Tab-separated table of C-alpha atoms and ligand atoms in Angstrom:
chain	number	residue	atom	x	y	z
A	898	UNK	CA	95.869	-197.080	-21.235
A	899	UNK	CA	98.421	-194.389	-22.259
A	900	UNK	CA	98.114	-193.149	-25.854
A	901	UNK	CA	100.707	-194.721	-28.110
A	902	UNK	CA	101.115	-197.758	-25.811
A	903	UNK	CA	100.585	-200.283	-28.484
A	904	UNK	CA	103.762	-202.176	-29.254
A	905	UNK	CA	104.742	-203.349	-32.714
A	906	UNK	CA	107.844	-204.383	-34.630
A	907	UNK	CA	110.924	-206.579	-34.343
A	908	UNK	CA	113.813	-206.317	-31.854
A	909	UNK	CA	116.645	-208.437	-30.513
A	910	UNK	CA	117.360	-208.395	-26.792
A	911	UNK	CA	120.900	-208.422	-25.345
A	912	UNK	CA	122.814	-211.586	-24.443
A	913	UNK	CA	121.742	-213.920	-21.591
A	914	UNK	CA	122.985	-212.783	-18.180
A	915	UNK	CA	123.451	-216.317	-16.718
A	916	UNK	CA	125.384	-217.545	-19.748
A	917	UNK	CA	127.484	-214.354	-19.926
A	918	UNK	CA	128.668	-214.835	-16.257
A	919	UNK	CA	129.481	-218.443	-16.846
A	920	UNK	CA	131.444	-217.771	-20.044
A	921	UNK	CA	133.825	-215.470	-18.147
A	922	UNK	CA	134.146	-217.895	-15.211
A	923	UNK	CA	134.888	-220.989	-17.288
A	924	UNK	CA	137.035	-218.985	-19.689
A	925	UNK	CA	139.164	-217.771	-16.804
A	926	UNK	CA	139.634	-221.319	-15.443
A	927	UNK	CA	140.552	-222.710	-18.870
A	928	UNK	CA	143.859	-223.151	-20.607
A	929	UNK	CA	143.920	-221.009	-23.791
A	930	UNK	CA	141.589	-218.205	-24.889
A	931	UNK	CA	137.784	-217.996	-24.793
A	932	UNK	CA	136.132	-215.682	-27.240
A	933	UNK	CA	132.669	-214.522	-26.322
A	934	UNK	CA	130.283	-212.887	-28.741
A	935	UNK	CA	126.943	-211.139	-27.846
A	936	UNK	CA	128.188	-210.940	-24.211
A	937	UNK	CA	125.839	-208.958	-21.981
A	938	UNK	CA	127.627	-205.731	-20.887
A	939	UNK	CA	125.337	-205.102	-17.853
A	940	UNK	CA	126.476	-204.115	-14.406
A	941	UNK	CA	126.280	-207.655	-13.034
A	942	UNK	CA	128.376	-209.227	-15.760
A	943	UNK	CA	130.866	-206.332	-15.523
A	944	UNK	CA	131.204	-207.202	-11.800
A	945	UNK	CA	132.174	-210.763	-12.781
A	946	UNK	CA	134.768	-209.455	-15.231
A	947	UNK	CA	136.194	-207.082	-12.586
A	948	UNK	CA	136.549	-209.870	-10.036
A	949	UNK	CA	138.512	-212.078	-12.445
A	950	UNK	CA	140.776	-209.174	-13.437
A	951	UNK	CA	141.509	-208.831	-9.665
A	952	UNK	CA	142.359	-212.531	-9.619
A	953	UNK	CA	145.012	-211.921	-12.298
A	954	UNK	CA	143.062	-212.824	-15.467
A	955	UNK	CA	143.454	-210.642	-18.584
A	956	UNK	CA	140.111	-209.908	-20.183
A	957	UNK	CA	140.018	-207.834	-23.356
A	958	UNK	CA	136.769	-206.073	-24.249
A	959	UNK	CA	136.252	-204.890	-27.886
A	960	UNK	CA	132.927	-204.024	-29.471
A	961	UNK	CA	132.967	-207.268	-31.438
A	962	UNK	CA	133.897	-209.718	-28.658
A	963	UNK	CA	135.307	-210.348	-25.197
A	964	UNK	CA	138.512	-212.346	-24.987
A	965	UNK	CA	139.321	-214.116	-21.806
A	966	UNK	CA	142.997	-215.223	-21.511
A	967	UNK	CA	142.487	-218.357	-19.347
A	968	UNK	CA	144.955	-219.126	-16.622
A	969	UNK	CA	143.865	-222.720	-15.844
A	970	UNK	CA	142.213	-223.865	-12.616
A	971	UNK	CA	145.524	-223.463	-10.689
A	972	UNK	CA	146.591	-220.128	-12.224
A	973	UNK	CA	144.452	-217.571	-10.363
A	974	UNK	CA	146.450	-215.069	-8.214
A	975	UNK	CA	145.573	-214.040	-4.632
A	976	UNK	CA	143.580	-210.800	-4.852
A	977	UNK	CA	145.109	-207.573	-3.499
A	978	UNK	CA	141.739	-206.013	-2.897
A	979	UNK	CA	138.294	-207.091	-1.613
A	980	UNK	CA	136.348	-208.754	-4.449
A	981	UNK	CA	133.366	-206.501	-5.163
A	982	UNK	CA	130.376	-208.393	-6.530
A	983	UNK	CA	128.230	-205.269	-6.822
A	984	UNK	CA	124.530	-206.289	-6.897
A	985	UNK	CA	125.137	-209.737	-8.373
A	986	UNK	CA	124.009	-212.863	-6.520
A	987	UNK	CA	125.215	-215.045	-9.435
A	988	UNK	CA	128.713	-213.604	-9.367
A	989	UNK	CA	128.900	-214.050	-5.560
A	990	UNK	CA	127.668	-217.585	-5.333
A	991	UNK	CA	129.469	-219.046	-8.391
A	992	UNK	CA	132.738	-217.344	-7.745
A	993	UNK	CA	132.720	-218.385	-4.074
A	994	UNK	CA	132.706	-221.990	-5.383
A	995	UNK	CA	135.858	-221.171	-7.325
A	996	UNK	CA	137.547	-219.385	-4.381
A	997	UNK	CA	136.835	-222.232	-1.901
A	998	UNK	CA	139.387	-224.407	-3.673
A	999	UNK	CA	142.133	-221.874	-4.249
A	1000	UNK	CA	145.348	-221.763	-2.138
A	1001	UNK	CA	144.695	-218.226	-0.822
A	1002	UNK	CA	142.249	-216.153	1.242
A	1003	UNK	CA	139.715	-213.841	-0.383
A	1004	UNK	CA	137.290	-211.291	0.978
A	1005	UNK	CA	133.989	-211.025	-0.960
A	1006	UNK	CA	131.690	-208.025	-0.586
A	1007	UNK	CA	128.771	-206.358	-2.359
A	1008	UNK	CA	126.219	-203.520	-2.296
A	1009	UNK	CA	123.530	-203.053	0.377
A	1010	UNK	CA	120.975	-205.314	-1.404
A	1011	UNK	CA	123.491	-208.171	-1.967
A	1012	UNK	CA	124.651	-207.839	1.642
A	1013	UNK	CA	121.128	-208.816	2.826
A	1014	UNK	CA	120.877	-211.918	0.637
A	1015	UNK	CA	121.385	-215.402	2.238
A	1016	UNK	CA	124.742	-217.056	1.731
A	1017	UNK	CA	124.170	-220.050	4.043
A	1018	UNK	CA	122.928	-221.956	1.043
A	1019	UNK	CA	126.486	-221.999	-0.394
A	1020	UNK	CA	128.380	-221.881	2.901
A	1021	UNK	CA	126.840	-225.257	3.990
A	1022	UNK	CA	127.971	-227.359	1.003
A	1023	UNK	CA	131.314	-225.552	0.589
A	1024	UNK	CA	132.073	-226.065	4.299
A	1025	UNK	CA	131.156	-229.747	3.999
A	1026	UNK	CA	133.743	-229.924	1.177
A	1027	UNK	CA	136.361	-228.578	3.647
A	1028	UNK	CA	136.292	-224.856	3.046
A	1029	UNK	CA	136.363	-222.375	5.960
A	1030	UNK	CA	134.113	-219.401	5.359
A	1031	UNK	CA	133.555	-216.514	7.836
A	1032	UNK	CA	130.362	-214.440	7.357
A	1033	UNK	CA	128.482	-212.725	10.143
A	1034	UNK	CA	124.961	-214.182	10.170
A	1035	UNK	CA	125.735	-215.789	6.738
A	1036	UNK	CA	125.754	-212.460	4.934
A	1037	UNK	CA	128.408	-210.580	2.966
A	1038	UNK	CA	131.160	-209.542	3.544
A	1039	UNK	CA	132.469	-213.095	3.631
A	1040	UNK	CA	136.094	-214.230	4.000
A	1041	UNK	CA	136.855	-217.438	2.086
A	1042	UNK	CA	139.855	-219.474	3.291
A	1043	UNK	CA	140.643	-221.537	0.131
A	1044	UNK	CA	141.857	-225.052	0.755
A	1045	UNK	CA	142.135	-228.529	-0.826
A	1046	UNK	CA	138.491	-229.588	-1.109
A	1047	UNK	CA	136.991	-233.020	-0.829
A	1048	UNK	CA	134.251	-234.576	-3.011
A	1049	UNK	CA	130.830	-234.899	-1.412
A	1050	UNK	CA	127.359	-236.170	-2.145
A	1051	UNK	CA	124.950	-233.278	-1.710
A	1052	UNK	CA	121.209	-233.364	-1.830
A	1053	UNK	CA	120.070	-229.799	-2.380
A	1054	UNK	CA	117.134	-228.721	-0.101
A	1055	UNK	CA	115.924	-226.142	-2.704
A	1056	UNK	CA	116.354	-226.007	-6.460
A	1057	UNK	CA	118.926	-223.310	-7.190
A	1058	UNK	CA	121.184	-222.979	-10.261
A	1059	UNK	CA	123.489	-220.706	-8.220
A	1060	UNK	CA	124.018	-223.183	-5.418
A	1061	UNK	CA	124.403	-226.066	-7.883
A	1062	UNK	CA	126.953	-224.114	-9.916
A	1063	UNK	CA	128.951	-223.101	-6.815
A	1064	UNK	CA	129.263	-226.734	-5.906
A	1065	UNK	CA	130.210	-227.737	-9.439
A	1066	UNK	CA	132.972	-225.122	-9.558
A	1067	UNK	CA	134.333	-226.189	-6.188
A	1068	UNK	CA	134.041	-229.882	-7.134
A	1069	UNK	CA	136.288	-229.312	-10.188
A	1070	UNK	CA	139.087	-228.610	-7.604
A	1071	UNK	CA	138.264	-231.497	-5.161
A	1072	UNK	CA	140.297	-234.649	-4.528
A	1073	UNK	CA	137.440	-236.983	-5.432
A	1074	UNK	CA	134.079	-237.071	-7.228
A	1075	UNK	CA	131.112	-234.958	-6.136
A	1076	UNK	CA	127.465	-235.908	-6.683
A	1077	UNK	CA	124.765	-233.209	-6.679
A	1078	UNK	CA	121.059	-234.130	-6.458
A	1079	UNK	CA	118.414	-231.439	-7.236
A	1080	UNK	CA	114.805	-231.613	-6.087
A	1081	UNK	CA	113.612	-229.984	-9.382
A	1082	UNK	CA	115.872	-229.230	-12.271
A	1083	UNK	CA	117.108	-225.575	-12.269
A	1084	UNK	CA	118.763	-223.820	-15.237
A	1085	UNK	CA	121.620	-226.007	-16.546
A	1086	UNK	CA	123.933	-223.486	-18.290
A	1087	UNK	CA	126.917	-224.352	-16.095
A	1088	UNK	CA	126.600	-228.054	-16.975
A	1089	UNK	CA	126.119	-227.381	-20.626
A	1090	UNK	CA	129.141	-225.097	-20.826
A	1091	UNK	CA	131.295	-227.418	-18.765
A	1092	UNK	CA	130.493	-230.301	-21.139
A	1093	UNK	CA	132.059	-228.225	-23.950
A	1094	UNK	CA	135.038	-226.902	-21.924
A	1095	UNK	CA	135.839	-230.208	-20.209
A	1096	UNK	CA	133.699	-233.124	-21.388
A	1097	UNK	CA	135.293	-235.678	-19.026
A	1098	UNK	CA	134.624	-233.543	-15.966
A	1099	UNK	CA	130.819	-234.000	-15.954
A	1100	UNK	CA	128.257	-236.746	-16.059
A	1101	UNK	CA	124.603	-235.603	-16.291
A	1102	UNK	CA	121.598	-237.640	-15.231
A	1103	UNK	CA	118.001	-236.405	-14.829
A	1104	UNK	CA	118.204	-234.758	-11.374
A	1105	UNK	CA	121.768	-235.746	-10.602
A	1106	UNK	CA	125.218	-234.486	-11.667
A	1107	UNK	CA	128.524	-236.150	-11.042
A	1108	UNK	CA	131.717	-234.034	-11.272
A	1109	UNK	CA	134.992	-235.766	-11.879
A	1110	UNK	CA	137.907	-233.492	-10.924
A	1111	UNK	CA	141.481	-233.477	-12.243
A	1112	UNK	CA	140.537	-232.719	-15.831
A	1113	UNK	CA	141.703	-229.469	-17.486
A	1114	UNK	CA	139.317	-226.989	-19.197
A	1115	UNK	CA	140.083	-225.787	-22.716
A	1116	UNK	CA	139.054	-222.293	-23.931
A	1117	UNK	CA	136.154	-222.206	-26.403
A	1118	UNK	CA	134.256	-219.830	-28.647
A	1119	UNK	CA	130.898	-218.990	-26.940
A	1120	UNK	CA	128.031	-217.210	-28.616
A	1121	UNK	CA	125.575	-215.996	-26.006
A	1122	UNK	CA	121.901	-216.210	-27.121
A	1123	UNK	CA	119.405	-213.431	-26.350
A	1124	UNK	CA	118.173	-213.436	-22.707
A	1125	UNK	CA	114.710	-214.924	-22.397
A	1126	UNK	CA	114.342	-213.192	-19.024
A	1127	UNK	CA	114.786	-209.816	-20.848
A	1128	UNK	CA	112.667	-210.902	-23.816
A	1129	UNK	CA	109.904	-211.773	-21.273
A	1130	UNK	CA	109.174	-208.101	-20.627
A	1131	UNK	CA	108.135	-207.572	-24.263
A	1132	UNK	CA	106.493	-210.986	-24.593
A	1133	UNK	CA	104.163	-210.161	-21.777
A	1134	UNK	CA	103.764	-206.514	-22.832
A	1135	UNK	CA	102.696	-207.645	-26.384
A	1136	UNK	CA	100.319	-210.147	-24.760
A	1137	UNK	CA	98.555	-207.537	-22.570
A	1138	UNK	CA	98.630	-204.242	-24.433
A	1139	UNK	CA	95.671	-204.254	-26.874
A	1140	UNK	CA	96.657	-204.177	-30.545
A	1141	UNK	CA	100.251	-205.222	-30.022
A	1142	UNK	CA	102.258	-207.512	-32.263
A	1143	UNK	CA	105.956	-208.036	-31.509
A	1144	UNK	CA	108.752	-210.355	-32.705
A	1145	UNK	CA	111.933	-210.911	-30.660
A	1146	UNK	CA	114.786	-212.460	-32.550
A	1147	UNK	CA	117.435	-214.979	-31.344
A	1148	UNK	CA	116.021	-215.623	-27.867
A	1149	UNK	CA	117.656	-218.457	-25.876
A	1150	UNK	CA	115.114	-221.301	-25.499
A	1151	UNK	CA	116.970	-223.682	-23.201
A	1152	UNK	CA	114.148	-225.852	-21.817
A	1153	UNK	CA	115.140	-225.045	-18.182
A	1154	UNK	CA	114.317	-221.390	-18.904
A	1155	UNK	CA	111.129	-221.508	-21.052
A	1156	UNK	CA	108.524	-221.827	-18.272
A	1157	UNK	CA	107.276	-218.320	-19.183
A	1158	UNK	CA	106.376	-219.508	-22.694
A	1159	UNK	CA	104.369	-222.466	-21.293
A	1160	UNK	CA	102.376	-220.137	-18.969
A	1161	UNK	CA	101.770	-217.602	-21.790
A	1162	UNK	CA	100.343	-220.371	-23.892
A	1163	UNK	CA	98.174	-221.691	-21.035
A	1164	UNK	CA	96.840	-218.129	-20.536
A	1165	UNK	CA	95.745	-218.263	-24.234
A	1166	UNK	CA	98.413	-215.819	-25.589
A	1167	UNK	CA	99.085	-216.067	-29.309
A	1168	UNK	CA	102.742	-217.015	-29.475
A	1169	UNK	CA	104.718	-218.532	-32.357
A	1170	UNK	CA	108.270	-219.728	-32.610
A	1171	UNK	CA	110.323	-219.648	-35.886
A	1172	UNK	CA	113.924	-219.917	-36.982
A	1173	UNK	CA	114.904	-222.303	-34.256
A	1174	UNK	CA	118.640	-223.101	-34.054
A	1175	UNK	CA	119.769	-226.380	-32.598
A	1176	UNK	CA	122.672	-226.971	-30.219
A	1177	UNK	CA	123.149	-226.933	-26.444
A	1178	UNK	CA	121.916	-223.404	-26.010
A	1179	UNK	CA	119.283	-223.248	-28.807
A	1180	UNK	CA	117.557	-219.987	-29.802
A	1181	UNK	CA	114.488	-218.988	-31.802
A	1182	UNK	CA	112.481	-215.922	-32.906
A	1183	UNK	CA	109.381	-215.515	-30.739
A	1184	UNK	CA	106.303	-213.596	-31.961
A	1185	UNK	CA	103.420	-212.565	-29.714
A	1186	UNK	CA	100.041	-210.866	-30.554
A	1187	UNK	CA	97.733	-209.346	-28.045
A	1188	UNK	CA	94.610	-211.392	-27.387
A	1189	UNK	CA	91.986	-212.115	-24.751
A	1190	UNK	CA	93.671	-213.863	-21.731
A	1191	UNK	CA	92.438	-216.642	-19.445
A	1192	UNK	CA	93.384	-216.985	-15.773
A	1193	UNK	CA	96.046	-219.569	-14.940
A	1194	UNK	CA	97.741	-221.429	-12.052
A	1195	UNK	CA	101.480	-221.811	-11.446
A	1196	UNK	CA	102.748	-224.173	-8.756
A	1197	UNK	CA	106.121	-224.974	-7.137
A	1198	UNK	CA	107.515	-227.522	-9.596
A	1199	UNK	CA	107.343	-224.894	-12.420
A	1200	UNK	CA	109.002	-222.090	-10.477
A	1201	UNK	CA	112.718	-222.922	-11.180
A	1202	UNK	CA	111.994	-222.674	-14.937
A	1203	UNK	CA	110.505	-219.162	-14.653
A	1204	UNK	CA	111.784	-217.851	-11.303
A	1205	UNK	CA	112.793	-214.446	-12.635
A	1206	UNK	CA	109.620	-214.010	-14.595
A	1207	UNK	CA	107.186	-214.319	-11.686
A	1208	UNK	CA	106.717	-210.532	-11.287
A	1209	UNK	CA	105.776	-210.450	-14.986
A	1210	UNK	CA	103.413	-213.418	-14.578
A	1211	UNK	CA	101.668	-211.461	-11.799
A	1212	UNK	CA	101.212	-208.677	-14.337
A	1213	UNK	CA	99.878	-211.166	-16.938
A	1214	UNK	CA	97.455	-212.472	-14.294
A	1215	UNK	CA	96.298	-208.891	-13.670
A	1216	UNK	CA	95.095	-208.721	-17.266
A	1217	UNK	CA	93.645	-212.207	-17.461
A	1218	UNK	CA	89.838	-212.527	-17.289
A	1219	UNK	CA	89.428	-214.251	-13.866
A	1220	UNK	CA	91.318	-215.365	-10.781
A	1221	UNK	CA	94.931	-216.625	-11.195
A	1222	UNK	CA	97.102	-218.198	-8.487
A	1223	UNK	CA	100.899	-218.396	-8.288
A	1224	UNK	CA	102.342	-220.540	-5.410
A	1225	UNK	CA	105.544	-222.267	-4.467
A	1226	UNK	CA	107.573	-219.070	-5.203
A	1227	UNK	CA	108.944	-218.384	-1.671
A	1228	UNK	CA	112.430	-218.104	-3.193
A	1229	UNK	CA	111.329	-214.732	-4.547
A	1230	UNK	CA	111.620	-213.323	-1.070
A	1231	UNK	CA	115.423	-213.711	-1.303
A	1232	UNK	CA	116.104	-211.908	-4.565
A	1233	UNK	CA	117.319	-208.289	-5.108
A	1234	UNK	CA	114.173	-207.353	-3.175
A	1235	UNK	CA	111.459	-209.379	-1.556
A	1236	UNK	CA	109.707	-209.690	-4.891
A	1237	UNK	CA	106.484	-211.083	-3.426
A	1238	UNK	CA	105.923	-208.281	-1.008
A	1239	UNK	CA	107.150	-205.574	-3.399
A	1240	UNK	CA	104.866	-206.714	-6.200
A	1241	UNK	CA	101.881	-206.619	-3.870
A	1242	UNK	CA	102.732	-203.179	-2.547
A	1243	UNK	CA	103.304	-201.678	-6.031
A	1244	UNK	CA	100.394	-203.463	-7.757
A	1245	UNK	CA	98.056	-202.121	-5.054
A	1246	UNK	CA	99.121	-198.590	-6.005
A	1247	UNK	CA	97.809	-199.408	-9.482
A	1248	UNK	CA	94.540	-200.703	-7.976
A	1249	UNK	CA	95.156	-204.297	-9.041
A	1250	UNK	CA	93.181	-206.881	-7.019
A	1251	UNK	CA	96.110	-208.854	-5.556
A	1252	UNK	CA	96.339	-210.826	-2.371
A	1253	UNK	CA	99.773	-211.801	-0.839
A	1254	UNK	CA	100.409	-215.455	0.139
A	1255	UNK	CA	103.484	-216.662	1.960
A	1256	UNK	CA	104.703	-218.178	-1.286
A	1257	UNK	CA	103.015	-216.204	-4.076
A	1258	UNK	CA	99.831	-214.321	-4.958
A	1259	UNK	CA	96.190	-214.545	-5.872
A	1260	UNK	CA	95.221	-212.001	-8.561
A	1261	UNK	CA	91.778	-211.214	-9.880
A	1262	UNK	CA	92.360	-209.836	-13.387
A	1263	UNK	CA	88.658	-209.438	-14.084
A	1264	UNK	CA	88.531	-206.359	-11.821
A	1265	UNK	CA	89.341	-202.968	-13.455
A	1266	UNK	CA	92.552	-201.162	-12.255
A	1267	UNK	CA	92.286	-197.689	-10.715
A	1268	UNK	CA	95.326	-195.657	-9.875
A	1269	UNK	CA	95.730	-195.094	-6.121
A	1270	UNK	CA	99.270	-193.700	-6.111
A	1271	UNK	CA	101.274	-192.590	-9.098
A	1272	UNK	CA	104.613	-192.832	-7.271
A	1273	UNK	CA	105.793	-196.352	-8.009
A	1274	UNK	CA	109.032	-197.727	-6.491
A	1275	UNK	CA	111.425	-200.335	-8.038
A	1276	UNK	CA	112.978	-200.948	-4.593
A	1277	UNK	CA	116.295	-200.864	-6.520
A	1278	UNK	CA	115.359	-204.166	-8.209
A	1279	UNK	CA	115.836	-204.278	-11.978
A	1280	UNK	CA	113.110	-206.837	-12.621
A	1281	UNK	CA	110.570	-204.855	-10.572
A	1282	UNK	CA	111.534	-201.610	-12.307
A	1283	UNK	CA	110.928	-203.089	-15.796
A	1284	UNK	CA	107.730	-204.922	-14.787
A	1285	UNK	CA	106.305	-201.631	-13.457
A	1286	UNK	CA	107.277	-199.867	-16.627
A	1287	UNK	CA	105.366	-202.367	-18.699
A	1288	UNK	CA	102.373	-202.131	-16.263
A	1289	UNK	CA	102.433	-198.314	-16.682
A	1290	UNK	CA	101.647	-198.708	-20.374
A	1291	UNK	CA	98.118	-199.683	-19.310
A	1292	UNK	CA	97.610	-196.727	-16.964
A	1293	UNK	CA	96.037	-193.567	-18.436
A	1294	UNK	CA	97.832	-191.120	-16.141
A	1295	UNK	CA	101.572	-190.467	-15.821
A	1296	UNK	CA	103.406	-192.473	-13.152
A	1297	UNK	CA	106.985	-192.246	-11.850
A	1298	UNK	CA	109.214	-195.252	-10.957
A	1299	UNK	CA	111.793	-194.598	-8.254
A	1300	UNK	CA	115.353	-195.868	-8.928
A	1301	UNK	CA	114.467	-196.950	-12.411
A	1302	UNK	CA	118.158	-196.922	-13.284
A	1303	UNK	CA	118.448	-200.330	-11.576
A	1304	UNK	CA	117.676	-201.706	-15.141
A	1305	UNK	CA	121.498	-201.387	-15.765
A	1306	UNK	CA	121.887	-204.652	-13.745
A	1307	UNK	CA	120.485	-206.886	-16.521
A	1308	UNK	CA	119.071	-204.856	-19.380
A	1309	UNK	CA	120.796	-201.430	-19.837
A	1310	UNK	CA	119.143	-200.853	-23.282
A	1311	UNK	CA	115.559	-201.638	-22.114
A	1312	UNK	CA	114.398	-198.065	-22.783
A	1313	UNK	CA	115.776	-198.066	-26.274
A	1314	UNK	CA	114.059	-201.351	-27.139
A	1315	UNK	CA	110.772	-200.158	-25.679
A	1316	UNK	CA	111.047	-196.945	-27.680
A	1317	UNK	CA	111.624	-198.904	-30.883
A	1318	UNK	CA	108.441	-200.942	-30.371
A	1319	UNK	CA	106.366	-197.839	-29.547
A	1320	UNK	CA	107.497	-195.718	-32.529
B	733	LIG	O1	122.425	-212.735	-9.906
B	733	LIG	P1	121.163	-212.484	-9.199
B	733	LIG	O2	121.145	-211.150	-8.631
B	733	LIG	O3	120.772	-213.586	-8.208
B	733	LIG	O4	120.006	-212.611	-10.380
B	733	LIG	C1	118.689	-213.079	-10.514
B	733	LIG	C2	117.939	-212.072	-11.395
B	733	LIG	O5	116.780	-211.667	-11.242
B	733	LIG	O6	118.595	-211.659	-12.393
B	733	LIG	C3	117.925	-213.302	-9.203
B	733	LIG	F1	117.732	-212.308	-8.506
B	733	LIG	O7	118.657	-214.309	-11.290
B	733	LIG	C4	119.206	-215.580	-10.822
B	733	LIG	C5	118.048	-216.596	-10.793
B	733	LIG	O8	117.019	-216.147	-9.965
B	733	LIG	C6	120.254	-216.007	-11.795
B	733	LIG	C7	120.626	-217.396	-11.716
B	733	LIG	C8	121.834	-217.959	-12.320
B	733	LIG	O9	122.346	-217.310	-13.249
B	733	LIG	O10	122.270	-219.048	-11.931
B	733	LIG	C9	119.798	-218.357	-11.088
B	733	LIG	C10	118.529	-217.978	-10.388
B	733	LIG	O11	118.751	-217.918	-8.972
B	733	LIG	P2	118.733	-219.321	-8.126
B	733	LIG	O12	118.782	-218.871	-6.671
B	733	LIG	O13	117.414	-219.945	-8.440
B	733	LIG	O14	119.855	-220.085	-8.438
């Protein structure tokens, strides 16, 4: 373990990325203004803002708040440039749902990593609704020929909040109702926000959502809670670095996102929750103390609730006293990197006993780590970069992490928060 690795103190993490994207999108499609506080100013959310500015929406950014001057569902303008989604899968998939129903053609592109990510998952339902989308081998760049869409009934093959949200945003513009059925419930921020912006547009059941079109959206005040996926780095760090004791304030605890807390508790981590707020997107202060950890199992039905935290759970497993198994996580192969293969490659450099499965890992945390290669690589994936940084706290020699600046995608102030907890 590096000297001075112990983490202690209290921090607040920046606003939730998923909720920040959605507040711009629904704000733009509303009549009236939407004021957003604690918006996440990370590269991905800035991509979403840039796209809506290119669709004719005025968005003011002051230190206190973001103001979106909504134009209504029918008020977007045809873009004069390609719409650049940067590295952001969320921007691409959600905004494609919006563009599918507009009376103009748009060309959507992104960076090298985004251009490798699968788009068939949205092209299939949007085409069923009547949209024509050109994309070579279902990858970006993609040309979306907006048209009058039709309502459909769509049974999703894989749980995905991005696909579900793309269909919801398209369905708001259709000529009839749309029903979406999910195999396992994924994060429901779009539904929650739509219920506030346009209560008559949405009917929610357990695994089924019905969208009623023809209702207008009204601008709202949105306060974005802290991002549990960012807090997760320090929750896991505090659990695994001996002597640590950390509190993170105002973390979003929407039940579709708190899978990480359930697994931490199963592993025997000491975790307490205080100052819970109520409301659609509730938040709480979360405190974690380092303690002895037990091995654990995570299977497919839990994955949607912790999908972005799987690299961190692999790290938690590497410090638990026994063999842990994570399965049902094949979706990780389609993120900013192939997160299963990349975690295995990078953890082996740290001498962690990890075995790759098609859909996850087996990790023996009882075996001591031994550094094989100090040159770690984030593979330009923000979540891998930060997971490796936390892992490096437990290594007693210096390591480097290639392309660490990818943290700007979701957590630009990660280093400042880590420094606060180490001082
Ligand atoms: O936006 P992007 O790049 O897809 O972001 C990621 C991340 O790690 O930040 C995934 F790579 O989060 C997704 C998440 O995995 C954000 C998201 C959302 O806001 O709707 C949903 C999840 O993806 P999916 O495919 O399960 O819908």
